[in-house]
Coordinates of N, CA and C in Angstrom, one line a residue:
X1 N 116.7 101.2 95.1 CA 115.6 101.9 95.7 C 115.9 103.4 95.7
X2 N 115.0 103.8 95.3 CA 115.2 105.6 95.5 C 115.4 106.4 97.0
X3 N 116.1 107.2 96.7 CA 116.1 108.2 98.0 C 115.5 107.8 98.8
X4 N 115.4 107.7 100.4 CA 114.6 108.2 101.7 C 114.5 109.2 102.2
X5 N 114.9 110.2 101.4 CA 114.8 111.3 102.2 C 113.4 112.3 102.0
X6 N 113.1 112.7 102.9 CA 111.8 113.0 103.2 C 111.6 114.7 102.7
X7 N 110.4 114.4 102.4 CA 110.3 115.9 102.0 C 109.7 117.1 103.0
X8 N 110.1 118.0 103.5 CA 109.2 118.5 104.7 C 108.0 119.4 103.9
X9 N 106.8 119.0 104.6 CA 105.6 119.7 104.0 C 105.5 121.0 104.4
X10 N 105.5 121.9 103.3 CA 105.1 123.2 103.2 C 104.6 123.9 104.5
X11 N 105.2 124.9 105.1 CA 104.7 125.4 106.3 C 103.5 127.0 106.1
X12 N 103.3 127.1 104.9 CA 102.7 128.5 104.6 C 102.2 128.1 103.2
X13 N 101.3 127.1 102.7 CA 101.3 126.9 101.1 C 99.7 126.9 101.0
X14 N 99.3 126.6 100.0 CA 97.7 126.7 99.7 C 97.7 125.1 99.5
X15 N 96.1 125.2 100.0 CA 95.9 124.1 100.5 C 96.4 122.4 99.3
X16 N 96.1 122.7 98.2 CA 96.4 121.4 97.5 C 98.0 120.9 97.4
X17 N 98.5 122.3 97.8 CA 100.2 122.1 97.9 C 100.6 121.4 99.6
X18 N 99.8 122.3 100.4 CA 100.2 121.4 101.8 C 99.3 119.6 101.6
X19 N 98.1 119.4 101.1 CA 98.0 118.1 100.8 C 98.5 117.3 100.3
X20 N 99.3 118.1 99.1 CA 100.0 116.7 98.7 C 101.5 116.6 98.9
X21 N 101.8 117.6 100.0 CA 103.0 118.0 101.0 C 103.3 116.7 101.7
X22 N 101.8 117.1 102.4 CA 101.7 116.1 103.2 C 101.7 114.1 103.1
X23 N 101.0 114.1 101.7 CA 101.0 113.1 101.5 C 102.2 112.2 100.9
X24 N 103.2 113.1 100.4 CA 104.6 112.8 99.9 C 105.8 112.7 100.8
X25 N 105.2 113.0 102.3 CA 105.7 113.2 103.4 C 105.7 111.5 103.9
X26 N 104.6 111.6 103.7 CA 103.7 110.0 105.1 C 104.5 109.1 103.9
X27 N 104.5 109.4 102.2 CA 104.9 108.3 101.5 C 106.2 107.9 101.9
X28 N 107.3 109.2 101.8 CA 109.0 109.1 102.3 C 108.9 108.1 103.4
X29 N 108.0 108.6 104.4 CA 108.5 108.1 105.7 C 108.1 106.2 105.5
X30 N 107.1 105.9 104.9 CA 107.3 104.3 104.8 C 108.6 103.9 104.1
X31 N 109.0 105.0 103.1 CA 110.0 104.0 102.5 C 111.1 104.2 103.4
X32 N 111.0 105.4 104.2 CA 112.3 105.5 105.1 C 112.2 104.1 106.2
X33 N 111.6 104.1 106.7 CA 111.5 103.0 107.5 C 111.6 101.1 107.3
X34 N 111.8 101.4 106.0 CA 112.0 100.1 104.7 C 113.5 100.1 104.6
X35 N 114.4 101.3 104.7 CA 115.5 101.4 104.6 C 116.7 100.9 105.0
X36 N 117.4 100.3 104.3 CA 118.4 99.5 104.9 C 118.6 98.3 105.4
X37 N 117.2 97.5 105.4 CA 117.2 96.5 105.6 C 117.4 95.3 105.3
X38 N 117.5 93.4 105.1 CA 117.5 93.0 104.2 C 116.1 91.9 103.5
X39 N 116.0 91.8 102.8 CA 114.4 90.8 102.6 C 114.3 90.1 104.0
X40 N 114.8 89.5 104.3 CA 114.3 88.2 105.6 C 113.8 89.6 106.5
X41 N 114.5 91.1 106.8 CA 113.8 91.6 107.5 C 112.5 92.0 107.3
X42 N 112.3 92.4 106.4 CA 111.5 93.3 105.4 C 110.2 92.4 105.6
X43 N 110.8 91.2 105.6 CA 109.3 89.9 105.4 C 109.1 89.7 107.2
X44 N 110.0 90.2 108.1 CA 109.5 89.8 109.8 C 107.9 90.1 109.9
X45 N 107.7 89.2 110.4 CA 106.3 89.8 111.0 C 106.6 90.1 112.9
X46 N 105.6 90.8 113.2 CA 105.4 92.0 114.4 C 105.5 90.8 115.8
X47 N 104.4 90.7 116.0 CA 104.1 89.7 117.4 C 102.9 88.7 116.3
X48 N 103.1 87.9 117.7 CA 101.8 87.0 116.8 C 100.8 87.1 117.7
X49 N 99.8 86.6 116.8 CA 99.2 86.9 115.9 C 99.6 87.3 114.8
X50 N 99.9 88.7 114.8 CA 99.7 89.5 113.2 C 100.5 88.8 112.5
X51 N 100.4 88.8 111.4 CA 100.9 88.6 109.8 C 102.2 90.0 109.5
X52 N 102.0 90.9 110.0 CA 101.8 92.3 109.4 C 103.5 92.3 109.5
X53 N 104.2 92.6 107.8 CA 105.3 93.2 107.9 C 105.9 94.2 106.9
X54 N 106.6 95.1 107.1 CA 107.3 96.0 106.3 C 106.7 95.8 104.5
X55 N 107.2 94.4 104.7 CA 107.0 94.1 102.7 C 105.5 94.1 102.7
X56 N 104.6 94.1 103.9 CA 103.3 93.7 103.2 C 102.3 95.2 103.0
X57 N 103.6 96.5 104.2 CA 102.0 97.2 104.2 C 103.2 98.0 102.7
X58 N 104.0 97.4 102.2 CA 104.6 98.6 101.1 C 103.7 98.3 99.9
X59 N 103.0 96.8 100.2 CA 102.2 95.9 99.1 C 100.9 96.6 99.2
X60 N 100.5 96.8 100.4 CA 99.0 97.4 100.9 C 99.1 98.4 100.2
X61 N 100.2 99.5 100.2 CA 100.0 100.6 100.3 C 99.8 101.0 98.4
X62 N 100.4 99.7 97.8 CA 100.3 99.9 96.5 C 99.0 99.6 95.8
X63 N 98.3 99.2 96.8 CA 96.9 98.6 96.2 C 95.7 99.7 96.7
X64 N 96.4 100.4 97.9 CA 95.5 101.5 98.4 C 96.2 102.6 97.2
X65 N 96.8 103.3 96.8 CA 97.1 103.8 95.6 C 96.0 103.4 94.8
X66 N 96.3 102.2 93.7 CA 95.6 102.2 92.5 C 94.0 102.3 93.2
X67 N 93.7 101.5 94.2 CA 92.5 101.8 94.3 C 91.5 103.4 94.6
X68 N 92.4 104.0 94.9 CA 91.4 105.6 95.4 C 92.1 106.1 94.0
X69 N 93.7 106.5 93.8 CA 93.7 107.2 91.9 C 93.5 106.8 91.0
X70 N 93.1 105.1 90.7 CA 93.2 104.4 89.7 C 91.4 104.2 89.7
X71 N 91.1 103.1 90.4 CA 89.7 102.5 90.6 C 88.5 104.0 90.9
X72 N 88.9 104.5 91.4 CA 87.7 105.5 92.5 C 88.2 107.0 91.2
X73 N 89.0 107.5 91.7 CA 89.0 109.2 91.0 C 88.9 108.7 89.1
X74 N 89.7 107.9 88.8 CA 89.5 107.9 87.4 C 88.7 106.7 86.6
X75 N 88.2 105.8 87.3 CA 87.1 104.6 86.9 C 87.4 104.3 86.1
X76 N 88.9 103.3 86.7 CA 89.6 102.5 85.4 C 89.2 101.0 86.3
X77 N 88.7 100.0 85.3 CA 88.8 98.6 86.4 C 89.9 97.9 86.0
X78 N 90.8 98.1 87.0 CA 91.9 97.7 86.9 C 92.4 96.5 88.4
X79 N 93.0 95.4 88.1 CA 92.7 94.1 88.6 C 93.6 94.7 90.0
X80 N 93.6 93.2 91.1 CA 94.3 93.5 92.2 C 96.0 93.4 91.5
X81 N 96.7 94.1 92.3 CA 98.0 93.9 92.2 C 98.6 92.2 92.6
X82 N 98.4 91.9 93.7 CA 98.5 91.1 94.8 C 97.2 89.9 95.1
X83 N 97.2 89.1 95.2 CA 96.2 88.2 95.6 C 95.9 88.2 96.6
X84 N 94.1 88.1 97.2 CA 93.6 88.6 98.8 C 94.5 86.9 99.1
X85 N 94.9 87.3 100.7 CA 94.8 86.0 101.8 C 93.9 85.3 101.8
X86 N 94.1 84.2 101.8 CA 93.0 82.9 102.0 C 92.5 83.6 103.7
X87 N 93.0 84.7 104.2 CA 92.8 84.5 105.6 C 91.7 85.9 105.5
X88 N 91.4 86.2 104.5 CA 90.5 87.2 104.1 C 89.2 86.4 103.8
X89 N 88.1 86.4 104.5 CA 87.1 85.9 103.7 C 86.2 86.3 103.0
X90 N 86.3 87.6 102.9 CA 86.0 88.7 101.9 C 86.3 89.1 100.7
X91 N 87.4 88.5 100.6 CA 87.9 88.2 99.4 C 88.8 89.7 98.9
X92 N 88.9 90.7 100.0 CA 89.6 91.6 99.5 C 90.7 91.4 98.8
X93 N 91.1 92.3 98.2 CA 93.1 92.5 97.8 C 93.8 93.4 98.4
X94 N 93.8 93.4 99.9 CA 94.3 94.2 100.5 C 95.7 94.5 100.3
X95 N 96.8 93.5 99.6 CA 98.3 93.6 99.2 C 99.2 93.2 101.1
X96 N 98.2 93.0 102.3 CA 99.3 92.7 103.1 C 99.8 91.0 103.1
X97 N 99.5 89.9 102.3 CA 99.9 88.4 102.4 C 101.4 88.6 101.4
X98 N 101.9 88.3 102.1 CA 103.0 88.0 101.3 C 103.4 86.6 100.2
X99 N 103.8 86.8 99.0 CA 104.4 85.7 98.0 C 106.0 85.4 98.0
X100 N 106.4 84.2 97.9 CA 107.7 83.7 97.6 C 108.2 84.4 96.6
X101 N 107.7 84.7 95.1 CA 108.1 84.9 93.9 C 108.2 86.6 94.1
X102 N 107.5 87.4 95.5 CA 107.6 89.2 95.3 C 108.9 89.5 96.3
X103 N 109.9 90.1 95.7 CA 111.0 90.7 96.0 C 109.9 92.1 96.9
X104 N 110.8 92.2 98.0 CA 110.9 94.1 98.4 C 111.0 95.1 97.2
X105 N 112.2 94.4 96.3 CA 112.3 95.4 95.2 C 111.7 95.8 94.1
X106 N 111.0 94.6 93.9 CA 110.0 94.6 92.9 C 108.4 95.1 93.4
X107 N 108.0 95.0 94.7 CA 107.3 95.0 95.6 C 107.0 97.0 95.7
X108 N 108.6 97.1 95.8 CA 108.7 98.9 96.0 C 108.7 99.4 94.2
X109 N 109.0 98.7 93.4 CA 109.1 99.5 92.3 C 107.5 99.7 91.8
X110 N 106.7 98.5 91.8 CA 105.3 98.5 91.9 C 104.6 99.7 92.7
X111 N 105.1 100.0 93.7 CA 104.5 100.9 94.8 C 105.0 102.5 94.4
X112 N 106.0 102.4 94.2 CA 106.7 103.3 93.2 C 105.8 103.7 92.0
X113 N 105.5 103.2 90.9 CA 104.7 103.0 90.0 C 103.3 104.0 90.0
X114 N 102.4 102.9 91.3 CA 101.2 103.6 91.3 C 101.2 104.6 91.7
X115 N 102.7 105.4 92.6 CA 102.5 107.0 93.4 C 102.5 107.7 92.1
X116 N 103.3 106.9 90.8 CA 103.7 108.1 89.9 C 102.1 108.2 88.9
X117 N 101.5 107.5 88.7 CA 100.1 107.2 88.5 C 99.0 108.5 89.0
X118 N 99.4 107.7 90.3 CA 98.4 108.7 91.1 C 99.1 110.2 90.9
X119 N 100.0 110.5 90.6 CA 100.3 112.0 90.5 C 99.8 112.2 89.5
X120 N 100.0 111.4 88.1 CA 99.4 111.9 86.8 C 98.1 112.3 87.0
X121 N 97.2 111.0 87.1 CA 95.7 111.3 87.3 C 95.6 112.6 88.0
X122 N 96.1 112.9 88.9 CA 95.2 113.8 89.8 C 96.4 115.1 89.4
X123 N 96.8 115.6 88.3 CA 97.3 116.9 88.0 C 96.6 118.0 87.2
X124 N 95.5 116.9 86.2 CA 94.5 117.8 85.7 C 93.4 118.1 86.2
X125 N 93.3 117.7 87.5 CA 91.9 117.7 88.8 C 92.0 118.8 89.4
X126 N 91.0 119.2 90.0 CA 91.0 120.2 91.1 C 90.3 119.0 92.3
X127 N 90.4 120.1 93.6 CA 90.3 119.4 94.7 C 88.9 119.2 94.7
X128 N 87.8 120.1 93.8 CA 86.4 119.9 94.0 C 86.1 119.2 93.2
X129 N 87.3 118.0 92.2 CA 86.4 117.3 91.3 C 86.0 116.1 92.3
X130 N 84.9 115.5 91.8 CA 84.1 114.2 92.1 C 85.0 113.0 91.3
X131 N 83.8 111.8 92.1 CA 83.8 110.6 91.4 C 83.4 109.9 92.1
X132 N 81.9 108.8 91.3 CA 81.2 108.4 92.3 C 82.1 106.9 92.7
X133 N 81.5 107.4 94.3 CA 81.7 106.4 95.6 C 80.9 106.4 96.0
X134 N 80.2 104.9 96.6 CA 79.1 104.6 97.3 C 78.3 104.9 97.4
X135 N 77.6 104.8 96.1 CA 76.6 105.5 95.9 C 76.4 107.2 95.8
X136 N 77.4 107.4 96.2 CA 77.3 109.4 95.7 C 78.4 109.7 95.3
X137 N 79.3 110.9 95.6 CA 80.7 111.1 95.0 C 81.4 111.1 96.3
X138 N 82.5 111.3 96.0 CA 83.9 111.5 96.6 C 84.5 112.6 95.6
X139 N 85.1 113.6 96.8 CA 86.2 114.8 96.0 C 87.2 114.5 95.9
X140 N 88.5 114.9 94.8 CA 89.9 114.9 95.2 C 90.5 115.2 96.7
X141 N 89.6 116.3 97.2 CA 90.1 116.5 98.5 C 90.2 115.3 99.4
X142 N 89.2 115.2 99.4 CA 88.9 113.6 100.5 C 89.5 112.8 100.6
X143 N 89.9 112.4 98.9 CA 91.0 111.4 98.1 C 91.9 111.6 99.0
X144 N 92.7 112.5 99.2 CA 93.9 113.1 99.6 C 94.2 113.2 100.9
X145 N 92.9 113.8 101.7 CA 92.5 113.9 103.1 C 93.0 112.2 103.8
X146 N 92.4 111.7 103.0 CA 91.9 109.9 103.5 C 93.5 109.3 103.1
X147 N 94.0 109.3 101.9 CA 95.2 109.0 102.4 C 96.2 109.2 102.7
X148 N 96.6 110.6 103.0 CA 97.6 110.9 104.4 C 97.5 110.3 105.9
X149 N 95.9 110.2 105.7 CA 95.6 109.6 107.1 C 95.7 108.1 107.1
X150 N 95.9 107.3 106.2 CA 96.0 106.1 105.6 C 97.7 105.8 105.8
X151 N 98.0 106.5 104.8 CA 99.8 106.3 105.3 C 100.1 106.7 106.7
X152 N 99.6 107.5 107.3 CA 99.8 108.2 109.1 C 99.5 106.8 109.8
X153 N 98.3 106.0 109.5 CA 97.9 104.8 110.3 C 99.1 103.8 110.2
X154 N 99.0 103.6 109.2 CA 100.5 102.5 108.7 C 101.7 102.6 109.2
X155 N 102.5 104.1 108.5 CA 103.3 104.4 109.7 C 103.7 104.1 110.8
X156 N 102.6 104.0 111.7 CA 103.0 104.0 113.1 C 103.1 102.2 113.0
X157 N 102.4 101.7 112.4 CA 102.4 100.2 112.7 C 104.0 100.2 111.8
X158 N 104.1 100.7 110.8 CA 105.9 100.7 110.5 C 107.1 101.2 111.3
X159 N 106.6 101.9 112.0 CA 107.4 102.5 113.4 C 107.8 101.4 114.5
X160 N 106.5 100.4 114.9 CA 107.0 99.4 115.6 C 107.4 97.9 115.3
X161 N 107.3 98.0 113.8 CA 108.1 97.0 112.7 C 110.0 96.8 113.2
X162 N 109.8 98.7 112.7 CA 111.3 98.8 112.7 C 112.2 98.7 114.2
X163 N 111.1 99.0 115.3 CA 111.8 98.9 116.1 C 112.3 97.6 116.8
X164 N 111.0 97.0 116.4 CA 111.5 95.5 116.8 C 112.6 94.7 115.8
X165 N 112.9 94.7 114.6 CA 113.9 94.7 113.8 C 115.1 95.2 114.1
X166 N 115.3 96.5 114.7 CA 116.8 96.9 114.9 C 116.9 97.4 115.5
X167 N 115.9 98.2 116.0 CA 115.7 99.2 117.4 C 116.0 100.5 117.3
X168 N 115.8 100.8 115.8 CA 115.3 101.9 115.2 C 113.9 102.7 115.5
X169 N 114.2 104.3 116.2 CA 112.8 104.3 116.1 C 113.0 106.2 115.7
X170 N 112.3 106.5 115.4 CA 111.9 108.1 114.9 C 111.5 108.1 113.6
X171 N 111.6 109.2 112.8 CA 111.7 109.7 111.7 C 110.5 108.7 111.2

């Protein structure tokens, strides 16, 4: 697995540099929080109820990737990574059900993958390009806005992953 070390986002940059500061920021800190641990942790789920663990939002997070730089900014139809939960009746592919046959490692190289994706796509863009969404467009900016805030939500639910796993908490 690559590095966890985090990148601190830009304190005085223009704005597409502090966005995607920021979003390389929220990405570190999930893998930081992934770190060191071993599959059986990786696969814990939280309390019950939830399902929700480490391996599934690194799975989410790969399917939220392809879908806003892959599906949305560049209108490639490109399949789910992951198969929706039977516990979805929606039939989404949200990437949090976990498989027997998906390693963490293979799980993070995948996730891995789409960030490097998504940097390609979005290097010939400016922040005022389009692409229609829901019926109108969506800008790169938004793109970018929406998922810092995306990985920021997660986070925190990987914050109390880890702490209940080791009793790890910050960063």
């Amino acid at each position: 697995m690559a590095s966890t070390e985090r990148p601190m986002p830009p304190l005085d940059a223009d704005e597409r540099t502090t966005l995607e500061g920021w979003l390389d920021f929220y990405r570190a800190t999930l893998a930081t929080k992934c770190a060191g641990l071993s599959e059986e942790q990786l696969r814990s789920t939280s309390v019950p109820p939830s399902p929700l663990t480490l391996l599934g939002l690194v799975q989410h997070m790969a399917e939220v990737e392809r879908n806003w730089f892959r599906r949305v900014l560049m209108e490639e139809d490109v399949p789910a990574i992951y198969p929706p939960r039977p516990s979805n009746p929606d039939g989404r592919d949200d990437g949090f059900g976990l498989l027997d046959d998906i390693s963490f490692e293979t799980a993070h190289a995948t996730w891995q993958d789409e960030i490097a994706r998504a940097r390609a796509n979005c290097a010939a863009r400016q922040l005022d390009d389009t692409a229609p969404f829901m019926g109108g467009r969506v800008s790169l900016r938004w793109i970018y806005s929406h998922m810092a805030t995306e990985y920021a939500r997660h986070n925190g639910h990987a914050d109390f992953l880890r702490e209940r796993i080791d009793g790890s908490t910050g960063a």
